[in-house]
Tab-separated table of C-alpha atoms in Angstrom:
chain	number	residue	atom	x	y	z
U	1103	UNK	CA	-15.641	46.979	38.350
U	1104	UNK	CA	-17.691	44.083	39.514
U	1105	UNK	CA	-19.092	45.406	43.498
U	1106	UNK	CA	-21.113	41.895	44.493
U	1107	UNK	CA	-18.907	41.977	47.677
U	1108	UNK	CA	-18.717	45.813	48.322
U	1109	UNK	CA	-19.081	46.490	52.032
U	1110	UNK	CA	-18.129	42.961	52.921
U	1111	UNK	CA	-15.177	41.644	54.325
U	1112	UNK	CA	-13.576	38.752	53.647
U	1113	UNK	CA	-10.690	36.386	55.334
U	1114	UNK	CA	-8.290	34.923	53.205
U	1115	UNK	CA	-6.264	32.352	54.870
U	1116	UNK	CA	-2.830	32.059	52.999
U	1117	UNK	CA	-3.868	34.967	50.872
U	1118	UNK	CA	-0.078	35.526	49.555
U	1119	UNK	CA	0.079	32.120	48.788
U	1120	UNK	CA	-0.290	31.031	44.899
U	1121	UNK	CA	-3.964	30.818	45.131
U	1122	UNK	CA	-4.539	32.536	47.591
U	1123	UNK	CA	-3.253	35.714	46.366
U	1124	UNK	CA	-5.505	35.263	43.409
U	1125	UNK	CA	-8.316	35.017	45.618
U	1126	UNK	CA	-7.076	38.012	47.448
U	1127	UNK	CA	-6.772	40.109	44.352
U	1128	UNK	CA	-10.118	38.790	43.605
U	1129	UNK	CA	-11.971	39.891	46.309
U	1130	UNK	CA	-9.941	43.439	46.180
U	1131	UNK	CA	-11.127	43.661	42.680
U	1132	UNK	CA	-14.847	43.290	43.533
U	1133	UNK	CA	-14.699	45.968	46.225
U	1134	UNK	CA	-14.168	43.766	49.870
U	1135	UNK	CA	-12.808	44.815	52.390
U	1136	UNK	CA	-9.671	41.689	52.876
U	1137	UNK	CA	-7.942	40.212	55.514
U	1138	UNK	CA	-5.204	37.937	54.464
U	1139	UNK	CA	-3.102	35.761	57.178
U	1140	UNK	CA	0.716	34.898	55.851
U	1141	UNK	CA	3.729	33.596	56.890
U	1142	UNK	CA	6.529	35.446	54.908
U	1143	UNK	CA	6.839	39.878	55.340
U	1144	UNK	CA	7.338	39.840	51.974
U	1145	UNK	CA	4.771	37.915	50.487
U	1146	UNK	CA	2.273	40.844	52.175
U	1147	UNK	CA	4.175	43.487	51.263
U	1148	UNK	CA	4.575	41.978	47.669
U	1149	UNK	CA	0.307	41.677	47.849
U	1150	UNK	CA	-0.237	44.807	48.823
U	1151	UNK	CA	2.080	46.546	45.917
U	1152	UNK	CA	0.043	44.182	43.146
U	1153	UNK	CA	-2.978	45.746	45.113
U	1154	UNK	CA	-2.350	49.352	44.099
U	1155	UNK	CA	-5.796	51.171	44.597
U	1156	UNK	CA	-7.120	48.712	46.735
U	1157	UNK	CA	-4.319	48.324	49.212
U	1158	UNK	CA	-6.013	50.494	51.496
U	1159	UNK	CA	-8.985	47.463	51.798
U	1160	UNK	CA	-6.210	44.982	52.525
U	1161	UNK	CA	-5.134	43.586	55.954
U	1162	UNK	CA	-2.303	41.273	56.797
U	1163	UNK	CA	-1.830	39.222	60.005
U	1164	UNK	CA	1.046	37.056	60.603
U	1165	UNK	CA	-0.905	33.854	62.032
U	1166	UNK	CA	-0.270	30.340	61.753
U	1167	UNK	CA	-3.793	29.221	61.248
U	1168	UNK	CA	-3.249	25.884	62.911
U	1169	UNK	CA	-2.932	27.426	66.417
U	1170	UNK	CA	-6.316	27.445	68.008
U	1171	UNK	CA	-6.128	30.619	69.875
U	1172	UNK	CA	-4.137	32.798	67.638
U	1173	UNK	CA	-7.013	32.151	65.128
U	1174	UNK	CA	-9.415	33.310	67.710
U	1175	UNK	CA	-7.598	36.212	67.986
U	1176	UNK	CA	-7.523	37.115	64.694
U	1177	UNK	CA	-11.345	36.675	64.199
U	1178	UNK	CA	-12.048	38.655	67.005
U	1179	UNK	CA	-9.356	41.474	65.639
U	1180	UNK	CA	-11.586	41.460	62.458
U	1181	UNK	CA	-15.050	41.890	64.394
U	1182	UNK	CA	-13.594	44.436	66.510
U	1183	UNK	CA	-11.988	46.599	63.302
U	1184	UNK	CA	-14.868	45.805	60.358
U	1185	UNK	CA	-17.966	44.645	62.870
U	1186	UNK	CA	-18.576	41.827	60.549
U	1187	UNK	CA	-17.017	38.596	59.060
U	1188	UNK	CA	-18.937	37.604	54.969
U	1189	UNK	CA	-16.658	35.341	53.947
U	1190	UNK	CA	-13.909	32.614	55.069
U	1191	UNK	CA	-11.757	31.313	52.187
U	1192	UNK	CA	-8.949	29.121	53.780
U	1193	UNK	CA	-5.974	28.243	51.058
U	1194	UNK	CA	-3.613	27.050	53.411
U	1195	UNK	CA	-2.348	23.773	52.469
U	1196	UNK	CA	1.102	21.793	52.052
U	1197	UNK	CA	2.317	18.599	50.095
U	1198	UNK	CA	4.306	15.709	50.861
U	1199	UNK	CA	4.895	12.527	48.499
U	1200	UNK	CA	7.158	10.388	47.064
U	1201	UNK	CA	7.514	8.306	49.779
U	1202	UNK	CA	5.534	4.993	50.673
U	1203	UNK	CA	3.671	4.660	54.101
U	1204	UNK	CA	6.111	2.561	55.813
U	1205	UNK	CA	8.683	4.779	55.004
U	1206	UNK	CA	6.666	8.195	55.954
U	1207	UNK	CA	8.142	10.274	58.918
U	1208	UNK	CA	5.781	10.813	61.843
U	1209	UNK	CA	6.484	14.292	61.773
U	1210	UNK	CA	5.587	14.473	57.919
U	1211	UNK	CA	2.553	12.772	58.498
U	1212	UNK	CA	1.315	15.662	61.351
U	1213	UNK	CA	2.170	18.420	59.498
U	1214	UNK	CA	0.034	17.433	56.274
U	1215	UNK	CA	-2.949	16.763	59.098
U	1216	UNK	CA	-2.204	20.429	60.426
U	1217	UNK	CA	-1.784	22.225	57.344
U	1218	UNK	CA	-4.443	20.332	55.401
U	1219	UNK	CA	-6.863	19.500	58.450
U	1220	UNK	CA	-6.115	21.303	60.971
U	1221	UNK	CA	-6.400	24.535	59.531
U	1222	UNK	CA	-9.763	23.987	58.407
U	1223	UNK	CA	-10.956	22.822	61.601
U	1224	UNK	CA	-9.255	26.111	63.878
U	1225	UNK	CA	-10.529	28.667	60.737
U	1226	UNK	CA	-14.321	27.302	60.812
U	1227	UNK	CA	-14.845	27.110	64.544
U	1228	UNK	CA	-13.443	30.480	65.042
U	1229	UNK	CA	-15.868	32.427	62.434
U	1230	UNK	CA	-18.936	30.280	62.654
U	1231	UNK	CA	-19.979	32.133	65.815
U	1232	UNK	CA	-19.838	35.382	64.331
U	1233	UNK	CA	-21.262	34.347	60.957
U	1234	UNK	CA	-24.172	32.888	63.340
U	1235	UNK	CA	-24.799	35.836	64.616
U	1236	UNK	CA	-25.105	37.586	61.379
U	1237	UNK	CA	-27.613	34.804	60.435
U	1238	UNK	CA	-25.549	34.642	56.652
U	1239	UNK	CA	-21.967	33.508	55.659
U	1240	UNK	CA	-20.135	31.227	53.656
U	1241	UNK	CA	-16.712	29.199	53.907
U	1242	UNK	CA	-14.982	27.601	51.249
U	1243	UNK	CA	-12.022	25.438	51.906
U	1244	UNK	CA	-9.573	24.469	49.249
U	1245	UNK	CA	-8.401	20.717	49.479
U	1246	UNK	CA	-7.754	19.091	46.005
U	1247	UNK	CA	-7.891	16.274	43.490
U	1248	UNK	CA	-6.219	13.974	45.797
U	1249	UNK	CA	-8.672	13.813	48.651
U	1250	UNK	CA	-10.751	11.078	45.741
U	1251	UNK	CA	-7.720	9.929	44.011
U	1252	UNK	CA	-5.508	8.618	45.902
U	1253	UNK	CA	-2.284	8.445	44.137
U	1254	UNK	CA	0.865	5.816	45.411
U	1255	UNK	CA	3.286	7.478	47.665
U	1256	UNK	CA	1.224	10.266	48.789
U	1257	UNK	CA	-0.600	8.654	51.950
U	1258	UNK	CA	-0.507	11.260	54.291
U	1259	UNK	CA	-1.837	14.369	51.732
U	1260	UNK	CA	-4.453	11.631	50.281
U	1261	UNK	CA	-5.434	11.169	53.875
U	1262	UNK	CA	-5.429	14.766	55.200
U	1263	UNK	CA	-7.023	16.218	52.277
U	1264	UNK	CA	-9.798	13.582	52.323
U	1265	UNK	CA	-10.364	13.942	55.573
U	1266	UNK	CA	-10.662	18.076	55.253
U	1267	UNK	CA	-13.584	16.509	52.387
U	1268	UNK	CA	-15.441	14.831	54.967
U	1269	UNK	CA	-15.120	17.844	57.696
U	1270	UNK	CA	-16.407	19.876	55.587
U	1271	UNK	CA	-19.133	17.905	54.442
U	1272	UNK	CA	-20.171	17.297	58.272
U	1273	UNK	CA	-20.261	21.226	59.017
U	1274	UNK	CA	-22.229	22.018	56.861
U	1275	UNK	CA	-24.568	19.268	57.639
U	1276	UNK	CA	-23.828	21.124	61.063
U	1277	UNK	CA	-24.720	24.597	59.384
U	1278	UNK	CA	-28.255	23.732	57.647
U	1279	UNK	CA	-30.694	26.117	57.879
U	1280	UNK	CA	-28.416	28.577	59.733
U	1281	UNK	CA	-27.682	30.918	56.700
U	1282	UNK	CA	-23.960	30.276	56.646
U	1283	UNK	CA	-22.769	27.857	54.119
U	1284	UNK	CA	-19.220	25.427	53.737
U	1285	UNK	CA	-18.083	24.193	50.691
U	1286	UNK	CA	-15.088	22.840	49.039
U	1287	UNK	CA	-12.778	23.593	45.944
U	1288	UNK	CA	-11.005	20.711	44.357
U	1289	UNK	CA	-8.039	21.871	42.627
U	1290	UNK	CA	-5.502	19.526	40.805
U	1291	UNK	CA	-2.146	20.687	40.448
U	1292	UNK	CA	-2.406	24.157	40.225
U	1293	UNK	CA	-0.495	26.512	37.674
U	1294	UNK	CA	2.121	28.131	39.719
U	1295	UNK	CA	5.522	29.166	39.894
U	1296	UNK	CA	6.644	26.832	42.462
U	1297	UNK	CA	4.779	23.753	40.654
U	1298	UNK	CA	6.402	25.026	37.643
U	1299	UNK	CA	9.838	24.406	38.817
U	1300	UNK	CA	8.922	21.159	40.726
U	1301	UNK	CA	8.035	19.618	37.332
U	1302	UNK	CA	9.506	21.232	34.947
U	1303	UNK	CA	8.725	18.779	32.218
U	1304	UNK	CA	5.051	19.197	32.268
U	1305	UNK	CA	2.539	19.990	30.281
U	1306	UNK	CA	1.604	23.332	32.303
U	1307	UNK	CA	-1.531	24.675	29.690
U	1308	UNK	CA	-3.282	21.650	31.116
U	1309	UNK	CA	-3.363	22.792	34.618
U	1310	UNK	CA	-5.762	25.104	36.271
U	1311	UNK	CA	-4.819	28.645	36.830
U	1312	UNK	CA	-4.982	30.608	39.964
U	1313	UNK	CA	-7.066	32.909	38.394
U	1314	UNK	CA	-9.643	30.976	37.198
U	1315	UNK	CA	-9.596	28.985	40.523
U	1316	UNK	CA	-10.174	31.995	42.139
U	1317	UNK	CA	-13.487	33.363	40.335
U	1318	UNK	CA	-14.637	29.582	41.059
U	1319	UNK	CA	-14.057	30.836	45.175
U	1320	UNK	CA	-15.787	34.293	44.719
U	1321	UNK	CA	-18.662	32.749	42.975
U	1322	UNK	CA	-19.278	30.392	45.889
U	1323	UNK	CA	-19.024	33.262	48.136
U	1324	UNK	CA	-21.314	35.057	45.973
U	1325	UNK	CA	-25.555	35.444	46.548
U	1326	UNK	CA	-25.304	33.784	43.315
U	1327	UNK	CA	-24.411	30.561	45.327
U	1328	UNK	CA	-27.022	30.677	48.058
U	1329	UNK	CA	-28.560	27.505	47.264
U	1330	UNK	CA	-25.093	26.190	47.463
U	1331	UNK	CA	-24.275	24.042	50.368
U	1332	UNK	CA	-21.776	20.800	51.325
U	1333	UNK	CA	-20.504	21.065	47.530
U	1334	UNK	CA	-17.247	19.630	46.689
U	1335	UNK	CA	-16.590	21.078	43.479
U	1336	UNK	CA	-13.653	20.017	41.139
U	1337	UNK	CA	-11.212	22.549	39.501
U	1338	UNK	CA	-9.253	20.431	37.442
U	1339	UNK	CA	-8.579	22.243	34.114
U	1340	UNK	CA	-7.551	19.607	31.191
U	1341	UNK	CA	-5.358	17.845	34.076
């Protein structure tokens, strides 16, 4: 077994997700300690059984990573039970199309800029402090294809995802020098049941897989990746 994060812990937000649970497993598999925030009981419980051996190195907290203080809480949980905080993956993320601007509910259009933006923004301000004070860390936030191409009828997950681009970019402008990096994963569609059944009719050997997504994530987490730093890094597969 591969140990390049034993004796670190890492947060996964939306680590029962699709990706994220690959990234979870991941991270289990290469000895972290893991800290997963989800929305669904089962989902976690679901996690942990895949987890066998290393369900005893996996946390779950029931957060919704767009509220400010609950996130706070939830760092400050992790520093008080591990004493440390390595890594910050956040997979949390939601998708909204098919429907041309002028038609686009307000409400639609805020909850792609909380799930794709906001998250980002509450996960990164909450850790960076304790990362700072280790003097090393790194963040990777998952956004995807469409923050660069910017399909018709898909204005407000174009937007929000571009705009999670350009946060992250600015942070770790923010972060240089500090030890702690940010950088971004730029996944197309991603191989997945619920994608699956969405578009049935596709050709699904040409997208990318959660797994392979996932050692894409660890490797940016990874010493291996210290030099690093305000990447935005496309995951596409053959798609």
């Amino acid at each position: 077994m591969n140990s390049r994060f034993s004796g670190k812990v890492a947060l996964i937000a939306g680590g029962t997700g699709g990706l994220g649970r690959a990234v979870s497993v991941a991270f289990l598999n290469e000895a972290a300690k893991v800290v997963v925030t989800y929305r669904e009981q089962k989902e976690f419980d679901d996690l942990k059984q895949t987890s066998a051996a290393n369900a005893p190195s996996l946390q779950g907290q029931q957060v919704d990573v767009t509220d400010t203080a609950a996130v706070d809480q939830l760092v400050q949980t992790i520093l008080t039970d591990h004493g440390r905080l390595d890594s910050l993956v956040n997979t949390v993320g939601g998708y909204a199309g098919g429907m041309k601007l002028w038609e686009l509910d307000p409400k639609v259009f805020d909850r792609m800029l909380a799930l794709n933006l906001r998250s980002g923004y509450a996960l990164s301000r909450a850790v960076v402090p304790a990362m700072f004070k280790q003097g090393r860390g790194a963040i990777v936030n998952v956004a995807a294809k469409a923050a660069f191409d910017h399909a018709a009828g898909a204005a407000a997950y174009a937007a929000s995802k571009a705009a999670a681009v350009a946060m992250m970019d600015s942070l770790a402008a923010d972060l240089k020098g500090t030890g702690v990096r940010a950088n971004t994963v730029l996944p197309s569609i991603i191989d997945t049941e619920p994608n699956r059944k969405a578009m049935p009719n596709a050709d699904f050997a040409k997208w990318p897989k959660p797994e392979d997504i996932a050692r894409v994530i660890l490797f940016l987490c990874s010493d291996d990746a210290r030099v690093i730093h305000g990447a935005a890094i496309p995951v596409y597969g053959d798609s």
